[in-house]
mmCIF file of C-alpha atoms in Angstrom:
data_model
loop_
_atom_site.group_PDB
_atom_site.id
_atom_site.type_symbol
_atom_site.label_atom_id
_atom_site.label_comp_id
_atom_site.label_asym_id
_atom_site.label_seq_id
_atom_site.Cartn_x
_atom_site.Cartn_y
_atom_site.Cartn_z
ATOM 1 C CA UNK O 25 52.422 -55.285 -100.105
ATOM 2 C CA UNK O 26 54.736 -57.146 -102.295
ATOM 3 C CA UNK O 27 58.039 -56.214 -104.133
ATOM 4 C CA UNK O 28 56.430 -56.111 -107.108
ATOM 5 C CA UNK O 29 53.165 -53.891 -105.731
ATOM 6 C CA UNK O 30 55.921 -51.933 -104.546
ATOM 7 C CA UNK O 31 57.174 -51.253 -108.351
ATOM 8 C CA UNK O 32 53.265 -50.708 -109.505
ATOM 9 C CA UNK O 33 52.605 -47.934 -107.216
ATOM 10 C CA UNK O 34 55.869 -46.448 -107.777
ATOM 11 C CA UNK O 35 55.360 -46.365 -111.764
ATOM 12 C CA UNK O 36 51.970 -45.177 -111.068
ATOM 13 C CA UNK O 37 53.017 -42.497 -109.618
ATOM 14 C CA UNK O 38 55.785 -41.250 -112.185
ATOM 15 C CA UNK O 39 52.938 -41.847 -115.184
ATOM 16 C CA UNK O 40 50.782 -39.214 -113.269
ATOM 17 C CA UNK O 41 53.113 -36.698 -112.503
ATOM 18 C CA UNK O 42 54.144 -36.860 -116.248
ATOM 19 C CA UNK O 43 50.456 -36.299 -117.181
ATOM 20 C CA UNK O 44 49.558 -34.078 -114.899
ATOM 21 C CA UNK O 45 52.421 -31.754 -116.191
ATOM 22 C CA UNK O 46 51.343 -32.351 -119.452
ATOM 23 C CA UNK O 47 47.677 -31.418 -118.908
ATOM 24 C CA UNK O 48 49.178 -28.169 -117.541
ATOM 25 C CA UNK O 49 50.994 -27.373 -120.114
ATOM 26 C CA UNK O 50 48.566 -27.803 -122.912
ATOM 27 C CA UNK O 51 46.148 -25.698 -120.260
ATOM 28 C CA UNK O 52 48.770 -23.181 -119.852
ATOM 29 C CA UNK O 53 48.838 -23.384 -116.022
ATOM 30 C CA UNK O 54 52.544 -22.957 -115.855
ATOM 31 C CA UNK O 55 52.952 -23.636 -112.120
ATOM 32 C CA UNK O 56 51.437 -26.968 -111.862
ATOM 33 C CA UNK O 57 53.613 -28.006 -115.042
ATOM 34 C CA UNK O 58 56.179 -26.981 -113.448
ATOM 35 C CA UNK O 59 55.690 -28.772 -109.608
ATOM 36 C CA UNK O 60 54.578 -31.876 -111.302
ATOM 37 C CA UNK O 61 57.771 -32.032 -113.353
ATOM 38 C CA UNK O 62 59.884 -30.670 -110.004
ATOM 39 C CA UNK O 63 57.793 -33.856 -108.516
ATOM 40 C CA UNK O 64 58.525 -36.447 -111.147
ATOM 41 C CA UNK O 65 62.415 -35.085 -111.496
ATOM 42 C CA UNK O 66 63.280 -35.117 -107.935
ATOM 43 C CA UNK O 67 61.436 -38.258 -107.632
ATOM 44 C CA UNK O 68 63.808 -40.335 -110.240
ATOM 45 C CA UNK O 69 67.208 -38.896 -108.668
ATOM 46 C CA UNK O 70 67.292 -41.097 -105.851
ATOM 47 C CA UNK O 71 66.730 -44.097 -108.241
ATOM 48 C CA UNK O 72 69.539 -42.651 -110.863
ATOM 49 C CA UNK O 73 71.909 -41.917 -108.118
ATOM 50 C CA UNK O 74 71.692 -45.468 -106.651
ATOM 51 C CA UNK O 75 71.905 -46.910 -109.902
ATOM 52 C CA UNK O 76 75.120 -44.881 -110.598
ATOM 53 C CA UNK O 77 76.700 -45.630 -107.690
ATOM 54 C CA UNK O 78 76.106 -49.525 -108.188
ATOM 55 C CA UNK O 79 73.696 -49.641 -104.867
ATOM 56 C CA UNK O 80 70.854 -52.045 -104.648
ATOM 57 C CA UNK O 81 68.052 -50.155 -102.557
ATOM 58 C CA UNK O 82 65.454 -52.089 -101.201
ATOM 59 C CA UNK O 83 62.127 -51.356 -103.391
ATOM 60 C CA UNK O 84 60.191 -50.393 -100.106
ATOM 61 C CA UNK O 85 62.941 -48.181 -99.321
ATOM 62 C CA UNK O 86 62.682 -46.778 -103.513
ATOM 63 C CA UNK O 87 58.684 -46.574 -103.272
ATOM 64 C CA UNK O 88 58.804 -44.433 -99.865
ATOM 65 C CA UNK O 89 61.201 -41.561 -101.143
ATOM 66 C CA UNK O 90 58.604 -41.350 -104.444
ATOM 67 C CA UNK O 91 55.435 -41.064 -101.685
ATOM 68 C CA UNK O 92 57.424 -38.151 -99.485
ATOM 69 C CA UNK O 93 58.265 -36.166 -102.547
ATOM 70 C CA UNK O 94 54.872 -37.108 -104.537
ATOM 71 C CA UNK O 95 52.848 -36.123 -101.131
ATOM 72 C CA UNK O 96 54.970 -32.786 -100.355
ATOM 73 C CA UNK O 97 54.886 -31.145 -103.947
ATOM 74 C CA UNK O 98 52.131 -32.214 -106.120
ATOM 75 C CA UNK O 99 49.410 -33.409 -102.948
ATOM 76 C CA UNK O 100 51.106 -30.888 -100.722
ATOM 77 C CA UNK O 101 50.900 -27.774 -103.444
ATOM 78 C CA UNK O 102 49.000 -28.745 -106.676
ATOM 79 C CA UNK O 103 46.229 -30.265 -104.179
ATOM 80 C CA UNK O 104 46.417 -27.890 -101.461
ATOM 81 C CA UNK O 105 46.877 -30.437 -99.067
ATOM 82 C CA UNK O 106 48.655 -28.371 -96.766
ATOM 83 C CA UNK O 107 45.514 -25.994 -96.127
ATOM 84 C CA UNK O 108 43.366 -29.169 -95.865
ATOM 85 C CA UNK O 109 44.560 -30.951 -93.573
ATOM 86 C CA UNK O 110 46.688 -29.111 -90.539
ATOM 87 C CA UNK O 111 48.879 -32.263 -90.024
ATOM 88 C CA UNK O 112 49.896 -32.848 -93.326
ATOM 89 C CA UNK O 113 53.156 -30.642 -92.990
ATOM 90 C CA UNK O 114 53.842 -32.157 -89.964
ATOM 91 C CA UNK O 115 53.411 -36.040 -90.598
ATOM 92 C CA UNK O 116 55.739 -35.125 -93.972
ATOM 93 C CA UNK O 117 58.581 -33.168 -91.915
ATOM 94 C CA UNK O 118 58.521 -35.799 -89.274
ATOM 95 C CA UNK O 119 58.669 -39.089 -91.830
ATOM 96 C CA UNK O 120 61.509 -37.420 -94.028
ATOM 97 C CA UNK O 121 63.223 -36.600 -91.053
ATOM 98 C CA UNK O 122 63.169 -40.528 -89.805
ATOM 99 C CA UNK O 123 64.152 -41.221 -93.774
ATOM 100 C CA UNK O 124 66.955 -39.174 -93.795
ATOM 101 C CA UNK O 125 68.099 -40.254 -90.679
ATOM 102 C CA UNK O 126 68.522 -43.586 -91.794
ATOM 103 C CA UNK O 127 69.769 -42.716 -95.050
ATOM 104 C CA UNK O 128 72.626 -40.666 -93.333
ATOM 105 C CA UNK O 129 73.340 -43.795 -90.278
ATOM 106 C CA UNK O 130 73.697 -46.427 -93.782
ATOM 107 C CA UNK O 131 75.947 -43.562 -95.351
ATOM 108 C CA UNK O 132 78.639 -43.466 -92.182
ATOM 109 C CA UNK O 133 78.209 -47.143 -91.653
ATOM 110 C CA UNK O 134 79.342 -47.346 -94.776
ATOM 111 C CA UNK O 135 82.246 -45.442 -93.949
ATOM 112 C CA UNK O 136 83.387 -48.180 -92.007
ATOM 113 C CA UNK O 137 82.745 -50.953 -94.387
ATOM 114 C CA UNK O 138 79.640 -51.985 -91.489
ATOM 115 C CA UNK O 139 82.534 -52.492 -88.531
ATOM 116 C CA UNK O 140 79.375 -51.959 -86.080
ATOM 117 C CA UNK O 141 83.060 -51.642 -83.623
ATOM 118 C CA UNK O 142 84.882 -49.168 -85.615
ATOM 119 C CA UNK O 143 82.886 -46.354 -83.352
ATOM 120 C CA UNK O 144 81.290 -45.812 -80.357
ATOM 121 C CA UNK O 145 77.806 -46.707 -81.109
ATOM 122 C CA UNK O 146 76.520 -43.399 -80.203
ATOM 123 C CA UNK O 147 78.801 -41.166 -82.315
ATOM 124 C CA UNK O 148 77.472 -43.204 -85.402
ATOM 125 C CA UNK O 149 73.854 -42.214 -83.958
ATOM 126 C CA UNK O 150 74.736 -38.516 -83.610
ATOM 127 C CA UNK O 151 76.524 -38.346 -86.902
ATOM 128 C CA UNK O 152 73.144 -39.946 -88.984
ATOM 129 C CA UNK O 153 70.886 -37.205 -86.514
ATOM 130 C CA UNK O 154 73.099 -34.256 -88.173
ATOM 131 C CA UNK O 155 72.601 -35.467 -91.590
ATOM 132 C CA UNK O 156 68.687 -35.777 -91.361
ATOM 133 C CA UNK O 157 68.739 -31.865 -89.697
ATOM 134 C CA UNK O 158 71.063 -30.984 -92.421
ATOM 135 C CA UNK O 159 68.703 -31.917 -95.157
ATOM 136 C CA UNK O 160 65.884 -30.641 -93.205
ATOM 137 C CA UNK O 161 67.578 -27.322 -93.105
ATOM 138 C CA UNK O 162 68.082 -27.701 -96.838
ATOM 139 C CA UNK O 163 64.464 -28.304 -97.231
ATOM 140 C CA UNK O 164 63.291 -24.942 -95.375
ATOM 141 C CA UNK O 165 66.063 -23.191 -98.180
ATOM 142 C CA UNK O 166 64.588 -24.233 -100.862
ATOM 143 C CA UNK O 167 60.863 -23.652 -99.694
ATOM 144 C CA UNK O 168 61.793 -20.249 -98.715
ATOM 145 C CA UNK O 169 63.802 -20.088 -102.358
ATOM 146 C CA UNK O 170 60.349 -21.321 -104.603
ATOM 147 C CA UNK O 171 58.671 -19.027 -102.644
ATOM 148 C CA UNK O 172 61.065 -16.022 -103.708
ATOM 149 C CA UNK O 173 62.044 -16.685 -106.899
ATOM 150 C CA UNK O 174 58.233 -18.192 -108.411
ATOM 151 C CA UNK O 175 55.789 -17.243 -106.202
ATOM 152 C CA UNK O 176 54.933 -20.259 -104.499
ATOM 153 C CA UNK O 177 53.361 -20.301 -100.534
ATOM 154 C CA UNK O 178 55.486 -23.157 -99.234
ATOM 155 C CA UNK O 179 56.384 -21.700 -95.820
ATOM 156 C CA UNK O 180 52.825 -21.177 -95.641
ATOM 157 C CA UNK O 181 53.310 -18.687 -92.373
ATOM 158 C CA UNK O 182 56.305 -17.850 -92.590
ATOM 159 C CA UNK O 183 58.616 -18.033 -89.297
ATOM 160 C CA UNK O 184 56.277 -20.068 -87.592
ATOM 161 C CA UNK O 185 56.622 -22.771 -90.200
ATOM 162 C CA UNK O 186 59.770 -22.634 -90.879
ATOM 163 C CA UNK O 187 60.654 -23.217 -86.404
ATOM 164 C CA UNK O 188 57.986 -25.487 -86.547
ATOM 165 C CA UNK O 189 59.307 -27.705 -89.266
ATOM 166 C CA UNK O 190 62.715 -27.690 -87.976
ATOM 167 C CA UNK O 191 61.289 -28.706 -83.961
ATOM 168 C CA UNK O 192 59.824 -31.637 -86.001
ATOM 169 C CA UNK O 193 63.083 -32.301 -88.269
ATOM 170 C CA UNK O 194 65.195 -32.614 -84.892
ATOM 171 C CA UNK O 195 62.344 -34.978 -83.706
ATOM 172 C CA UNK O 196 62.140 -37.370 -86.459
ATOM 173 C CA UNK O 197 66.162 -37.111 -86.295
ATOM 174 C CA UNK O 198 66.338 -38.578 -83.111
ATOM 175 C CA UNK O 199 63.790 -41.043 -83.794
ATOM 176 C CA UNK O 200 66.284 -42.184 -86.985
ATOM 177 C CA UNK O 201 69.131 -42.099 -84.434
ATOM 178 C CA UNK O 202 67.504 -44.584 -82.140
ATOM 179 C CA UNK O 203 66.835 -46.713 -84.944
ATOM 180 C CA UNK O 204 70.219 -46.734 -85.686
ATOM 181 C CA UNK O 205 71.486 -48.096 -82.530
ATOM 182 C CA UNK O 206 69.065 -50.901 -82.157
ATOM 183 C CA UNK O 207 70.997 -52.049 -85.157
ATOM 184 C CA UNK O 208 74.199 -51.583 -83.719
ATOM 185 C CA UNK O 209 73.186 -53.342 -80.496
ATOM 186 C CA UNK O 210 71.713 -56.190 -82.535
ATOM 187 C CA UNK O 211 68.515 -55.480 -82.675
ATOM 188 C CA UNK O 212 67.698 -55.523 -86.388
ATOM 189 C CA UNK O 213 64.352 -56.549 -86.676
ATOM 190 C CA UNK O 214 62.781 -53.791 -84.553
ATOM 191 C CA UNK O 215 60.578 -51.455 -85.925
ATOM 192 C CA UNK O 216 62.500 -49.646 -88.462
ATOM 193 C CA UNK O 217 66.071 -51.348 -88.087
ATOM 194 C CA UNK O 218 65.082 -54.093 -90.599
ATOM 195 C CA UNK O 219 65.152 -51.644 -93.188
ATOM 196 C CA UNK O 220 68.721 -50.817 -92.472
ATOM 197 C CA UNK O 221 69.597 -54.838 -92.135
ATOM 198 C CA UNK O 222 68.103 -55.462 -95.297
ATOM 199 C CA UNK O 223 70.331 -52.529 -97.315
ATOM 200 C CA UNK O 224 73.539 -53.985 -95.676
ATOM 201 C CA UNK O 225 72.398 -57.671 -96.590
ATOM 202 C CA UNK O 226 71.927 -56.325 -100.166
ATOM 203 C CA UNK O 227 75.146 -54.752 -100.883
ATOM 204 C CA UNK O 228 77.651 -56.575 -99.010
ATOM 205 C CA UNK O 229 80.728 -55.425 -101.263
ATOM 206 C CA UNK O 230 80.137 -51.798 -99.259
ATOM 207 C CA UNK O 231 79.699 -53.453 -95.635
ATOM 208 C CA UNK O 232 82.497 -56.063 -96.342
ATOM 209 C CA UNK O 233 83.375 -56.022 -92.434
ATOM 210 C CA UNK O 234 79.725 -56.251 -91.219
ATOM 211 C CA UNK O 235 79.843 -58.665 -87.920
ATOM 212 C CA UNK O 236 77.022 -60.722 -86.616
ATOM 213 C CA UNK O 237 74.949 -59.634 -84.616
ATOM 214 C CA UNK O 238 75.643 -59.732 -80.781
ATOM 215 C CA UNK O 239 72.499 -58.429 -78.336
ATOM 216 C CA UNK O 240 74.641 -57.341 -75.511
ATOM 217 C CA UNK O 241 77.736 -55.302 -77.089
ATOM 218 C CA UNK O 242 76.816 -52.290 -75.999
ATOM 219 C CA UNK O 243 78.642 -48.745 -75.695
#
């Protein structure tokens, strides 16, 4: 897909969330309104926070975040998705997992102005693995909070879920982790370390000490 098929399908998205809310409302089915605007809010904050912190995030990167939280609160509830297809919970735990994981290794290489040096690789790696199980822990919070407080059936079965969900968040953690240091190592076009090349190449006043890359510093 291209940039700009990226930006389509993004759009897309936002336009139905905002209609399906609105067909909800005039219907007066109160919880859908109310996930599909949930969906289409939580949806736009990664794109406002970016913008308000002056970051330029790669439009694959923008277009991803919109499919987790489109597929995990409107497909995922509104849709059912979650009943219909057993894997569904666990392909969305895993992927945000890997997404956060990344999210949090650009965050503390960030830190250090992209010094790839300024650590031992593998600290780095452990420090973006915590972040991704911290959100992931966040996550299982505030499923077990809409639950509570409006009724919802997000944990689905309850303890089993919720240990599930995290075995998977530490999985897709890792996973991000790895990623990471076949960055750090030089590696930045494999697999998913091109997306992390590409958000240092695009905001180079936040990685002013980002080095070259060299195949065989290792730690």
């Amino acid at each position: 897909m291209r940039f700009t098929d990226h930006a389509i399908l993004t759009w897309c998205i936002w336009t139905a969330c905002l209609m399906a809310s609105m067909a909800a409302l005039v219907s007066g089915n109160w919880e859908i309104a109310f996930v599909a605007l949930i969906t289409l809010v939580v949806s736009i904050m990664p794109v406002l926070v970016a913008g308000y912190a002056g970051l330029v995030v790669p439009r694959t990167f923008i277009t991803a975040i919109v499919l987790f939280v489109f597929a995990t609160l409107f497909l995922g509830e509104v849709l059912d998705f979650y009943n219909r297809f057993w894997w569904w919970d666990i392909a969305l735990h895993g992927g945000s997992a890997v997404g956060f994981g990344l999210i949090g290794f650009v965050a503390v290489f960030m830190m250090f102005q992209g010094d790839r040096f300024a650590a031992p690789h593998i600290a780095l790696c452990f420090f973006s693995m915590c972040f991704a199980i911290f959100i992931g822990t966040v996550w299982e919070v505030f499923e077990f909070a809409m639950d509570q407080g409006f009724g919802l059936n997000m944990q689905k079965s309850g303890l089993n879920d919720t240990m599930g969900d995290l075995i998977v968040n530490l999985v897709g953690a890792l996973l991000a982790a790895a990623v990471g240091y076949l960055y750090l190592i030089g590696r930045e076009r494999a697999f998913l370390a091109s997306l992390i090349a590409e958000f240092v190449e695009r905001n180079p006043r936040f990685f002013g000490k980002a080095q070259p890359k060299r195949r065989t510093d290792r730690y």
